[in-house]
Tab-separated table of C-alpha atoms (C1' of nucleotides) in Angstrom:
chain	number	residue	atom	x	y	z
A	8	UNK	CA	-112.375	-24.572	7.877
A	9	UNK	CA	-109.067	-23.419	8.311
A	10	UNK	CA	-108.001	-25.143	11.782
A	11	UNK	CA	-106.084	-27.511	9.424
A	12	UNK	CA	-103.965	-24.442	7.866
A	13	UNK	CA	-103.562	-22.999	11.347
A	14	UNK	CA	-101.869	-26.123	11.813
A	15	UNK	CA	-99.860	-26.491	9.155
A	16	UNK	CA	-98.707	-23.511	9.971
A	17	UNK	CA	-97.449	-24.104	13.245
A	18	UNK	CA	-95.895	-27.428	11.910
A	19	UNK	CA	-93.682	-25.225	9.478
A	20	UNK	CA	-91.224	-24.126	11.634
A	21	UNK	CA	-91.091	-27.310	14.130
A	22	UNK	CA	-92.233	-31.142	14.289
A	23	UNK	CA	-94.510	-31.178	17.342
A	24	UNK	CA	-96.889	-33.508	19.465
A	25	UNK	CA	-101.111	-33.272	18.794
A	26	UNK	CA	-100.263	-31.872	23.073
A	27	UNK	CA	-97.690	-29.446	21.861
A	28	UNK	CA	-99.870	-28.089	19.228
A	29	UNK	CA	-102.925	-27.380	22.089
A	30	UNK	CA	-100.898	-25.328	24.031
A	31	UNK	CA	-99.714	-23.495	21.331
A	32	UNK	CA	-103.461	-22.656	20.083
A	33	UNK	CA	-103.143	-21.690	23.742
A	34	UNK	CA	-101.286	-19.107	23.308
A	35	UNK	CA	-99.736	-17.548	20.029
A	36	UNK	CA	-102.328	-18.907	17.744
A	37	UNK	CA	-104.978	-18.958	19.877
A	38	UNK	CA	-105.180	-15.215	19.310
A	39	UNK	CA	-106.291	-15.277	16.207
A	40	UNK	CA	-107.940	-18.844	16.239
A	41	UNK	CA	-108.740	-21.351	18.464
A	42	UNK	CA	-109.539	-24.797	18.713
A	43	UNK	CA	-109.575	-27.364	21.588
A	44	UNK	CA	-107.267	-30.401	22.231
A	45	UNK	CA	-110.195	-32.691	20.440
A	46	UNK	CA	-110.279	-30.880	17.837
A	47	UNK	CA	-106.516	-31.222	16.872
A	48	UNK	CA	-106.516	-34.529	17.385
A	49	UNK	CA	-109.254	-35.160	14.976
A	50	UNK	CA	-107.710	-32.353	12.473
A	51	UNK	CA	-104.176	-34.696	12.566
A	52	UNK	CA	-105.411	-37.639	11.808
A	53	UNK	CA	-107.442	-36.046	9.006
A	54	UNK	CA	-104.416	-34.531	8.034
A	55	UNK	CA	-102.424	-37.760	8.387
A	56	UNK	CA	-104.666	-40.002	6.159
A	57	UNK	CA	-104.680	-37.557	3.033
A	58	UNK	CA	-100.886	-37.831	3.506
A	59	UNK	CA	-100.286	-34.004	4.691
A	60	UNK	CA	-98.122	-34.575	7.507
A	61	UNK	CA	-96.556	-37.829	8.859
A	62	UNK	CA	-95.491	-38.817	12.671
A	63	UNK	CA	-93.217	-40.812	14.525
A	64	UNK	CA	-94.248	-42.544	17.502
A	65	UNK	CA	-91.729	-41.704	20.567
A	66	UNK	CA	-92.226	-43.972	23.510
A	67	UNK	CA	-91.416	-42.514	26.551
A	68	UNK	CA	-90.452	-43.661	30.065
A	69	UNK	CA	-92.839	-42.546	32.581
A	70	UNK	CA	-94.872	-40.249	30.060
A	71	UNK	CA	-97.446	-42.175	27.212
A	72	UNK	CA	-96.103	-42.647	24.137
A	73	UNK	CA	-96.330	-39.647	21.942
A	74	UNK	CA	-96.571	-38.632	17.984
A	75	UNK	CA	-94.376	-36.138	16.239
A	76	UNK	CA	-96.114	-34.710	13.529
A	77	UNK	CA	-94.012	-33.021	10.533
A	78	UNK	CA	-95.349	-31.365	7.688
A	79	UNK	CA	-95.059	-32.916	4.091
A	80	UNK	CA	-94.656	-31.536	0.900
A	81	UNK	CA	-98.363	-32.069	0.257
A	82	UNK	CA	-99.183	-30.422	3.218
A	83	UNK	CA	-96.725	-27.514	2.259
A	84	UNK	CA	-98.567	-27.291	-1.522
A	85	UNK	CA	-101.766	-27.042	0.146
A	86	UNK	CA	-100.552	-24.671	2.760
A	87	UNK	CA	-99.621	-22.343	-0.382
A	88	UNK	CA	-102.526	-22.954	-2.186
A	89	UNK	CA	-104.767	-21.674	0.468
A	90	UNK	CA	-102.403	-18.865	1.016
A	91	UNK	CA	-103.126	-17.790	-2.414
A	92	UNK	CA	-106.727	-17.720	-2.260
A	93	UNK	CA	-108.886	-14.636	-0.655
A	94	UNK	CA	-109.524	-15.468	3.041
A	95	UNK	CA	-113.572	-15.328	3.725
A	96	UNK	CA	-114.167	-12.547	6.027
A	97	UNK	CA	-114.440	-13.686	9.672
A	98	UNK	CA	-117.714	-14.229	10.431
A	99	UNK	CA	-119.178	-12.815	13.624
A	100	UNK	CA	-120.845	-14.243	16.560
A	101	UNK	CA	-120.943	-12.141	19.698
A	102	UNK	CA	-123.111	-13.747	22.102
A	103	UNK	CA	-122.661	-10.514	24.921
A	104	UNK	CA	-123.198	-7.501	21.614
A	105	UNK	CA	-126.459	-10.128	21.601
A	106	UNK	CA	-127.351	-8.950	24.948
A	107	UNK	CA	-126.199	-5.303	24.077
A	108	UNK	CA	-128.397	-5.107	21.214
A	109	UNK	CA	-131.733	-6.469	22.928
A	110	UNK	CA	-130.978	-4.442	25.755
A	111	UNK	CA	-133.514	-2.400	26.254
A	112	UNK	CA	-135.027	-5.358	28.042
A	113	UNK	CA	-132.524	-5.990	30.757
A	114	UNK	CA	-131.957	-3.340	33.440
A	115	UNK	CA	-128.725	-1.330	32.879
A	116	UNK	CA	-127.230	-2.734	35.902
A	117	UNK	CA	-126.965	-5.905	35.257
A	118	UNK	CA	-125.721	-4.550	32.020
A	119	UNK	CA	-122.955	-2.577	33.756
A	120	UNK	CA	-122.069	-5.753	35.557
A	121	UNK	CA	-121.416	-8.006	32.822
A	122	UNK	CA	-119.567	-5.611	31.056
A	123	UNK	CA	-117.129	-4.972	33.710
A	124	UNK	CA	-116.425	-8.791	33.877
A	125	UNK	CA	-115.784	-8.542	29.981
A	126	UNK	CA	-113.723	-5.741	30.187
A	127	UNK	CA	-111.585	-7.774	32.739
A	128	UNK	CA	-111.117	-10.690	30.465
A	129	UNK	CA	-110.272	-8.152	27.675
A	130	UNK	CA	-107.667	-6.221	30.033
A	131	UNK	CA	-106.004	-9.608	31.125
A	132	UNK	CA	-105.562	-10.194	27.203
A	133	UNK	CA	-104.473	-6.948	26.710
A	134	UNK	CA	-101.578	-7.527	29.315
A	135	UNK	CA	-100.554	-10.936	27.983
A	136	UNK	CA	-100.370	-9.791	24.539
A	137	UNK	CA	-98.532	-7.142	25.247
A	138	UNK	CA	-95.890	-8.993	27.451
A	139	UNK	CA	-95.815	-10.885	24.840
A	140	UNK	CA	-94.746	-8.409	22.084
A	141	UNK	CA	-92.140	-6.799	24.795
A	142	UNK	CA	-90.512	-10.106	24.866
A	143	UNK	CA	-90.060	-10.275	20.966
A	144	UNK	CA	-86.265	-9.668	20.812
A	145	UNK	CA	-85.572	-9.022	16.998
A	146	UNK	CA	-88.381	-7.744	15.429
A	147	UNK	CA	-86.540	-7.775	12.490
A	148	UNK	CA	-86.350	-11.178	11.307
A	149	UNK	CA	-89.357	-12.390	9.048
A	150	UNK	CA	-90.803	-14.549	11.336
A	151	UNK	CA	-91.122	-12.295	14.607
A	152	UNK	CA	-92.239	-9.512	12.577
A	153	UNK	CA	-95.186	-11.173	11.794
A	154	UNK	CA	-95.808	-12.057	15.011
A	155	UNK	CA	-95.216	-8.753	16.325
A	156	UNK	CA	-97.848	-7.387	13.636
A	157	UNK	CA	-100.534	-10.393	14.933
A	158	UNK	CA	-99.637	-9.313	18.678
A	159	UNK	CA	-100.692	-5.766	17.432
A	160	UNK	CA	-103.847	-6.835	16.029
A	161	UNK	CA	-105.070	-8.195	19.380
A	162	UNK	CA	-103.871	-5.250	21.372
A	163	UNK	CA	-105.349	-2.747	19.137
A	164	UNK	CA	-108.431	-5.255	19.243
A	165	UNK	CA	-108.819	-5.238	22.829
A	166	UNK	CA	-107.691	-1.262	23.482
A	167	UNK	CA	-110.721	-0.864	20.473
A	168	UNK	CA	-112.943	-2.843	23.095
A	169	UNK	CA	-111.927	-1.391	26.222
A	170	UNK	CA	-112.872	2.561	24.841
A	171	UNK	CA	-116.109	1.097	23.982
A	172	UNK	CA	-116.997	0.195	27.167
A	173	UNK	CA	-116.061	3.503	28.638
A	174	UNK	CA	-118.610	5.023	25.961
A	175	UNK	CA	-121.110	2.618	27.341
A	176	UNK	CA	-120.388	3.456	30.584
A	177	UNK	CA	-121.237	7.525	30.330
A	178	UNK	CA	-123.624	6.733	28.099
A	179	UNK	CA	-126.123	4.264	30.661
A	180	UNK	CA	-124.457	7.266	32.968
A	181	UNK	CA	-126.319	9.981	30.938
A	182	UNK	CA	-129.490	8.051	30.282
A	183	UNK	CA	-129.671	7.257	34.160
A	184	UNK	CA	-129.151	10.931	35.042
A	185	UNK	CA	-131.944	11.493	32.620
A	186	UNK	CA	-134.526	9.044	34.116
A	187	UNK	CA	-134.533	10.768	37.335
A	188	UNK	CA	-134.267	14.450	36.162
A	189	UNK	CA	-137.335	13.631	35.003
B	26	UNK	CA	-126.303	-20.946	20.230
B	27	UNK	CA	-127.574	-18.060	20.540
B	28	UNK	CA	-128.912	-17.331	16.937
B	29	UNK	CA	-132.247	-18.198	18.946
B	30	UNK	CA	-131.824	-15.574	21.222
B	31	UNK	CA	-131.304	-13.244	18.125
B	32	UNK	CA	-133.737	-13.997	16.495
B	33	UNK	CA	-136.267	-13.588	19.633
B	34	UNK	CA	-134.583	-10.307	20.187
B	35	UNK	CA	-135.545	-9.078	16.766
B	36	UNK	CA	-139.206	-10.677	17.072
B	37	UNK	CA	-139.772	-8.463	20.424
B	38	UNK	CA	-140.439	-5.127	18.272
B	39	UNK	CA	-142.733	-6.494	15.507
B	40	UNK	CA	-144.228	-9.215	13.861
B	41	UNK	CA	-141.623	-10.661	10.585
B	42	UNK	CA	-141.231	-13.314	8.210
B	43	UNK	CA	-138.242	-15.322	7.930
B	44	UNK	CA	-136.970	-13.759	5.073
B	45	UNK	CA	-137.329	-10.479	6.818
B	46	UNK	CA	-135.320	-11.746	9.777
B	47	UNK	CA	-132.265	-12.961	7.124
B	48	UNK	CA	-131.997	-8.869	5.250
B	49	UNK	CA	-132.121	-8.043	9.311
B	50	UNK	CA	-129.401	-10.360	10.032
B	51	UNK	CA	-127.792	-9.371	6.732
B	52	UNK	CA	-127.997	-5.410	8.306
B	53	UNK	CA	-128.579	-4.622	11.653
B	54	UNK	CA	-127.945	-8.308	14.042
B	55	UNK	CA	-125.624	-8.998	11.393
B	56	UNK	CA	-122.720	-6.836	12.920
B	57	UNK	CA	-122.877	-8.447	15.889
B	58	UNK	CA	-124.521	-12.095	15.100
B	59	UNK	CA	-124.763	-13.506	11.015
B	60	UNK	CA	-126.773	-15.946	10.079
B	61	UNK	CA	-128.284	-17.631	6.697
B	62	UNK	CA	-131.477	-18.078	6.022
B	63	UNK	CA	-131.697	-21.684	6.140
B	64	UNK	CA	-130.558	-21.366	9.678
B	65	UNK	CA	-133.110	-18.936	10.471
B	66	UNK	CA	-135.621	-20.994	9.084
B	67	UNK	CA	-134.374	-24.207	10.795
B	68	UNK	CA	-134.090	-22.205	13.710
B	69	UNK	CA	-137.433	-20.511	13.606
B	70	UNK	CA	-139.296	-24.181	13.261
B	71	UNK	CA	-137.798	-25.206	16.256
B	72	UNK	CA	-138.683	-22.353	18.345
B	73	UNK	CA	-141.966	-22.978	16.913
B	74	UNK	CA	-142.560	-26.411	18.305
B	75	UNK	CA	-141.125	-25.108	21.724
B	76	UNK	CA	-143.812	-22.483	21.267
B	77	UNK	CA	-141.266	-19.871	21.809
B	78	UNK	CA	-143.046	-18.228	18.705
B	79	UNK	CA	-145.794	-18.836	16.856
B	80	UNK	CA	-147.090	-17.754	13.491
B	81	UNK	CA	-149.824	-16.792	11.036
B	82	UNK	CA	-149.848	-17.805	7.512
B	83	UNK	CA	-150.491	-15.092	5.191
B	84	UNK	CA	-151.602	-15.757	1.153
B	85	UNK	CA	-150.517	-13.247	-0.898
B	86	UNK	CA	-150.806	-13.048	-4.314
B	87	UNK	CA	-148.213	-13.080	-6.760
B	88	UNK	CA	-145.863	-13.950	-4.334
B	89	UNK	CA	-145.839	-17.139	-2.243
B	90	UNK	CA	-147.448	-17.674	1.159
B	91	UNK	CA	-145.711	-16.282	3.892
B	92	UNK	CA	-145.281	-16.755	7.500
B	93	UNK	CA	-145.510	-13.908	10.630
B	94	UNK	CA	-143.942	-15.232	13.148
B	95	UNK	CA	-144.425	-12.934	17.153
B	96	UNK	CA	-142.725	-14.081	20.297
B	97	UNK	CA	-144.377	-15.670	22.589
B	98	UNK	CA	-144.613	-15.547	26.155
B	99	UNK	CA	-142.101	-18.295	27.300
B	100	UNK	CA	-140.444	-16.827	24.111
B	101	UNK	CA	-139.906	-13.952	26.276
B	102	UNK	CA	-139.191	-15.961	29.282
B	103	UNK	CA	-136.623	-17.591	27.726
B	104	UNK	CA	-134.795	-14.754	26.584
B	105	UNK	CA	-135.053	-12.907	30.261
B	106	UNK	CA	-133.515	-16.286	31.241
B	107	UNK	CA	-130.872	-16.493	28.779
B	108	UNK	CA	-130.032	-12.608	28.899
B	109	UNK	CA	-129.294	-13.259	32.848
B	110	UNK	CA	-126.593	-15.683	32.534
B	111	UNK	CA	-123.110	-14.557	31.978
B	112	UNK	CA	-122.213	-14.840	27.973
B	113	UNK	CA	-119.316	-17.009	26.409
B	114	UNK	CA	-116.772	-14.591	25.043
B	115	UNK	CA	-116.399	-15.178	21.180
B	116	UNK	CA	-114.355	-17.132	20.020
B	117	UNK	CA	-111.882	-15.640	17.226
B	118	UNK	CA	-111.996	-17.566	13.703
B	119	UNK	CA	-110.013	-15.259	11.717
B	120	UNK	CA	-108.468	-16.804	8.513
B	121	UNK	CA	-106.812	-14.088	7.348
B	122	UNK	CA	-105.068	-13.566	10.178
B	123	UNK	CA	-103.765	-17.515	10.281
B	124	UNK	CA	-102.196	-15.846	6.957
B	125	UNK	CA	-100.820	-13.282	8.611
B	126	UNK	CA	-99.223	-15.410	11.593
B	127	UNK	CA	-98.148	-17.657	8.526
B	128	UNK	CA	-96.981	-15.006	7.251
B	129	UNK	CA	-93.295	-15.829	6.602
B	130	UNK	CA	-94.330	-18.207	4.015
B	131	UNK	CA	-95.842	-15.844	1.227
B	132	UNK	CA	-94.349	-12.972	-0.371
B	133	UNK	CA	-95.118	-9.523	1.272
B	134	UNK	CA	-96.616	-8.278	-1.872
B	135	UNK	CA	-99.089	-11.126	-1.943
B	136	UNK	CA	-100.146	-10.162	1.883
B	137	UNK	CA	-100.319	-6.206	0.947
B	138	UNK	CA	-102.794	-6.739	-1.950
B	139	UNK	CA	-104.820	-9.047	0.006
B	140	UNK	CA	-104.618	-6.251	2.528
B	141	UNK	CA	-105.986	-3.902	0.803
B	142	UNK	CA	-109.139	-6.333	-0.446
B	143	UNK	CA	-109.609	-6.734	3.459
B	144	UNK	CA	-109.060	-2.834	4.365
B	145	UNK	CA	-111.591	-2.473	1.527
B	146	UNK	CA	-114.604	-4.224	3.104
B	147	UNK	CA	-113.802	-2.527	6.573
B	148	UNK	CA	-113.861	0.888	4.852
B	149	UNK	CA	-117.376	-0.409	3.799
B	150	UNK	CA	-118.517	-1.651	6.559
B	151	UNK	CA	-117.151	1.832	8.620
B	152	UNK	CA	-119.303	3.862	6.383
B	153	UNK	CA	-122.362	1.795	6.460
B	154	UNK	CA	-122.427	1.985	10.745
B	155	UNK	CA	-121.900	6.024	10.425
B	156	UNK	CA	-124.169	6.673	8.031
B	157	UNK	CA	-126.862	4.564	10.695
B	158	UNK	CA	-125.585	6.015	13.325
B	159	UNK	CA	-126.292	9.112	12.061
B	160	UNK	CA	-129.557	8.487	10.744
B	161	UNK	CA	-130.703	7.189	14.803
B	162	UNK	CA	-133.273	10.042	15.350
B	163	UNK	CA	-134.124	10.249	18.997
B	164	UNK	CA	-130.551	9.245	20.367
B	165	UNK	CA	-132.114	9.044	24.314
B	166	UNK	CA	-134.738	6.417	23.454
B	167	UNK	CA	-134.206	3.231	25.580
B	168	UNK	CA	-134.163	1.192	22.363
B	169	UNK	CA	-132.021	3.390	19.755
B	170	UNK	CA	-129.427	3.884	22.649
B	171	UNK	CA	-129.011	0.563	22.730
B	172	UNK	CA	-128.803	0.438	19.001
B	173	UNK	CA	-126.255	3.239	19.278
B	174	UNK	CA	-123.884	1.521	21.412
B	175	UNK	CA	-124.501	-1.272	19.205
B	176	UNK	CA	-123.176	0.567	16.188
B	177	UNK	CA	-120.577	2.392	17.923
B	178	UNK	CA	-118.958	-0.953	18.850
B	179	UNK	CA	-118.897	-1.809	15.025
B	180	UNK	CA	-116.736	1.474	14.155
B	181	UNK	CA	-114.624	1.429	16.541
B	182	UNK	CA	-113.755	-2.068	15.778
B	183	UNK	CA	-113.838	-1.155	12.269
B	184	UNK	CA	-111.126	1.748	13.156
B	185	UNK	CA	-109.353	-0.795	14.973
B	186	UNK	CA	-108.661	-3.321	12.022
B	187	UNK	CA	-107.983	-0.047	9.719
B	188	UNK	CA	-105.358	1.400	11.942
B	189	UNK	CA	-103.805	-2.157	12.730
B	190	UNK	CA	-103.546	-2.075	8.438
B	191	UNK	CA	-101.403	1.117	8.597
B	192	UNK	CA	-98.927	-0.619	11.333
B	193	UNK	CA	-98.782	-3.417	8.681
B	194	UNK	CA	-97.800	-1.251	5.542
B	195	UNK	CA	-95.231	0.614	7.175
B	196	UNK	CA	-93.472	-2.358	8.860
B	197	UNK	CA	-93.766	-4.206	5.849
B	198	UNK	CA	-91.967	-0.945	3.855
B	199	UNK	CA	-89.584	-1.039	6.761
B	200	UNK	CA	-88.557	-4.202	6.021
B	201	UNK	CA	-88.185	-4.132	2.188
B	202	UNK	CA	-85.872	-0.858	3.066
B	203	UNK	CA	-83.861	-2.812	5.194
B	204	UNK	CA	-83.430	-5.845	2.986
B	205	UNK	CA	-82.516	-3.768	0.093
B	206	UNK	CA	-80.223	-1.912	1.750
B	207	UNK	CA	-78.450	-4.834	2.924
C	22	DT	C1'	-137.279	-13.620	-25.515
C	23	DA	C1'	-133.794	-15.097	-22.414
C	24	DT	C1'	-131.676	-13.914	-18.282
C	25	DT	C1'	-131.118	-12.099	-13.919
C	26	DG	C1'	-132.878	-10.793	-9.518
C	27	DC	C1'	-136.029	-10.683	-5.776
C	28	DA	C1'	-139.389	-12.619	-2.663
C	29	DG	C1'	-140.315	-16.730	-0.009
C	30	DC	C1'	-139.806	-21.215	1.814
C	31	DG	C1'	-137.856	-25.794	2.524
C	32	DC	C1'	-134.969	-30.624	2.694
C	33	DA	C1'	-130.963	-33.604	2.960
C	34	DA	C1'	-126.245	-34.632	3.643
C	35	DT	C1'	-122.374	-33.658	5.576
C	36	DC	C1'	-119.156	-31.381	8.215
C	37	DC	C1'	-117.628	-28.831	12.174
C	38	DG	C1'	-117.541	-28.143	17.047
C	39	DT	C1'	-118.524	-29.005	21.803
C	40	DT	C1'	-118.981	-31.770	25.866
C	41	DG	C1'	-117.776	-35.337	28.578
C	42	DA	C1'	-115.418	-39.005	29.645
C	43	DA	C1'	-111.704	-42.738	29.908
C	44	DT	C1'	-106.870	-44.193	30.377
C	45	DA	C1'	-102.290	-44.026	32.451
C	46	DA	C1'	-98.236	-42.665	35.015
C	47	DG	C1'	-95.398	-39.221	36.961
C	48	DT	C1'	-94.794	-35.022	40.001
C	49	DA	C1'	-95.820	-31.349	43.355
C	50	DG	C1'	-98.115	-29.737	47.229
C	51	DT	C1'	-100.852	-29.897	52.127
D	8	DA	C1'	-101.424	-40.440	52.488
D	9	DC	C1'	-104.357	-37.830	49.707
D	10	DT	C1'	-105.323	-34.596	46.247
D	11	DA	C1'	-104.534	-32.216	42.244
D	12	DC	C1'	-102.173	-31.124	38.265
D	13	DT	C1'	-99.418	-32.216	33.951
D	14	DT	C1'	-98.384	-34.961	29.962
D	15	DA	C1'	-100.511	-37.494	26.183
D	16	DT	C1'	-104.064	-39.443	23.404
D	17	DT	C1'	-108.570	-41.162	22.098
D	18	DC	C1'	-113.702	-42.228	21.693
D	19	DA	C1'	-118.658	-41.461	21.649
D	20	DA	C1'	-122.564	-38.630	21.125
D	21	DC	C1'	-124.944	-34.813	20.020
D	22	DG	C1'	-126.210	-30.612	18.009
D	23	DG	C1'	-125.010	-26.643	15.408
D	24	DA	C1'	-123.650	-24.907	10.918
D	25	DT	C1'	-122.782	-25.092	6.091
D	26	DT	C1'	-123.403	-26.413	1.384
D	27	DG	C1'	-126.052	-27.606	-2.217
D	28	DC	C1'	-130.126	-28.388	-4.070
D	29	DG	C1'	-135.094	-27.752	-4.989
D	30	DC	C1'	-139.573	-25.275	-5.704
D	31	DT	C1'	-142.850	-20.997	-7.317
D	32	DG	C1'	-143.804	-16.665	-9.615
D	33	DC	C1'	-143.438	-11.733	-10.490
D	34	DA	C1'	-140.651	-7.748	-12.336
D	35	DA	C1'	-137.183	-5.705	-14.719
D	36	DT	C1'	-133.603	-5.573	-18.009
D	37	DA	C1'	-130.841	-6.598	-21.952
DNA sequence: TATTGCAGCGCAATCCGTTGAATAAGTAGT
DNA sequence: ACTACTTATTCAACGGATTGCGCTGCAATA
């Protein structure tokens, strides 16, 4: 249960609305996790109550109201705490490698399609993270270097994907050229 | 929730207790899909009363009473139906990597050891997948090609995470030089 | 002999996550 | 004028998942 670090995270380095926050899990964060607008909104107010970050309410002309969350220094202990303990390995849940590894049952080419739509979603992340990482002026500072290096994790992650699907392309290839040698 | 369609995709090939599904899900599924065993018995009771399996009780002595649960036919209709709609990519929960995007906050000597515990497992983990990889006999068998690709997914993503740890030392040595030189 | 581990199953409580909807006012497009 | 989208938050309901606990009994080890 780490959505609430996520988000203490992202409150580190600026106050920001429950809406701010969703479109950043959007994006940067949502890389590496992601959560829904709900689920924020819940996670504040959890936060709020044990005193881990605070808000001001900002009425607004035109817009609703809205809440500025900040971090505390509770929030900033328990930040540190969890940054100190061992992170539990992710655990996995791949609903399509589900498919893959029961596959035997469905015919390879509605195999083949699904995988092609996958490998577009993966491509389209692959291009987004990687305009992201172009866009990261100074790597050098501490803070874009770390974003660089999560940027890299999901490109490598997606490349990693991408050259799997090209094995199982030849490889439903081979077996098909196989089927009807025979 | 598809731990039920897991669990009917190992219960196609044989006959198996609960407990034998959770050291499957702790092996094989398990790179792909993990599970406890409370959820694969809570899971495994409900397909039961959908009559997606059913089971016979078997007394054994020494050992308690078991359970062999087998697919059953709308078992196996259900999982034709559920392997024909299009899958939900996965959804990325990784904590470490919150740490990583956090990263600014904790000293880079902190992140490297904890690095290392991570690049540890993966190392594990890669050897584990070759050494069944290597060990799949009859390679152009519908169901170990399928079991293959399966695998070969897990390395490569394994090989992935490793090489993505290299980027990390050596930026993170890049930036100590620079500091110190400063 | 005490402890640990494995085989085998289960319940209860709680927490996490998802889905769907409601509200409300501005702005941009056809 | 109508539609759709954006900003901004919240609630209700359900179901999935996790955590913690409980039971039995054999085998091996220290």
């Amino acid at each position: 249960m780490s959505l609430r670090h996520a988000i203490l995270v992202l409150l580190q380095d600026q106050e920001a609305s429950g809406y701010d926050l969703a479109r950043e899990f959007a994006n940067s964060i949502g890389l590496v996790w992601n959560a829904t607008h709900q689920q924020i909104y819940l996670e504040l107010g959890k936060l709020n109550e044990k005193d881990m970050v605070k808000f001001r309410h900002i009425p607004q002309d035109g817009k609703p109201d809205k809440k500025m969350y900040r971090i505390t220094e509770e929030g900033r202990d328990e930040l540190i705490r969890w940054l100190r303990k061992p992170a539990a390995p992710p655990r996995i849940r791949d609903a399509f490698m589900v498919k893959i590894a029961g596959g035997a049952l469905s015919d390879p080419s509605s195999i083949l399609r699904e995988l092609e739509d996958q490998a577009d979603l993966r491509r389209e992340r692959l291009n987004t993270f990687e305009d992201l990482a172009r866009k990261l002026d100074d790597r050098d500072s501490d803070k874009n270097m770390y974003t660089y290096l999560t940027l890299r994790r999901g490109i490598l992650d997606q490349q990693a994907w991408l050259n799997w699907a090209e094995e199982v392309r030849s490889e439903l290839r081979r077996r098909e050229d196989l089927t009807t040698s025979v």
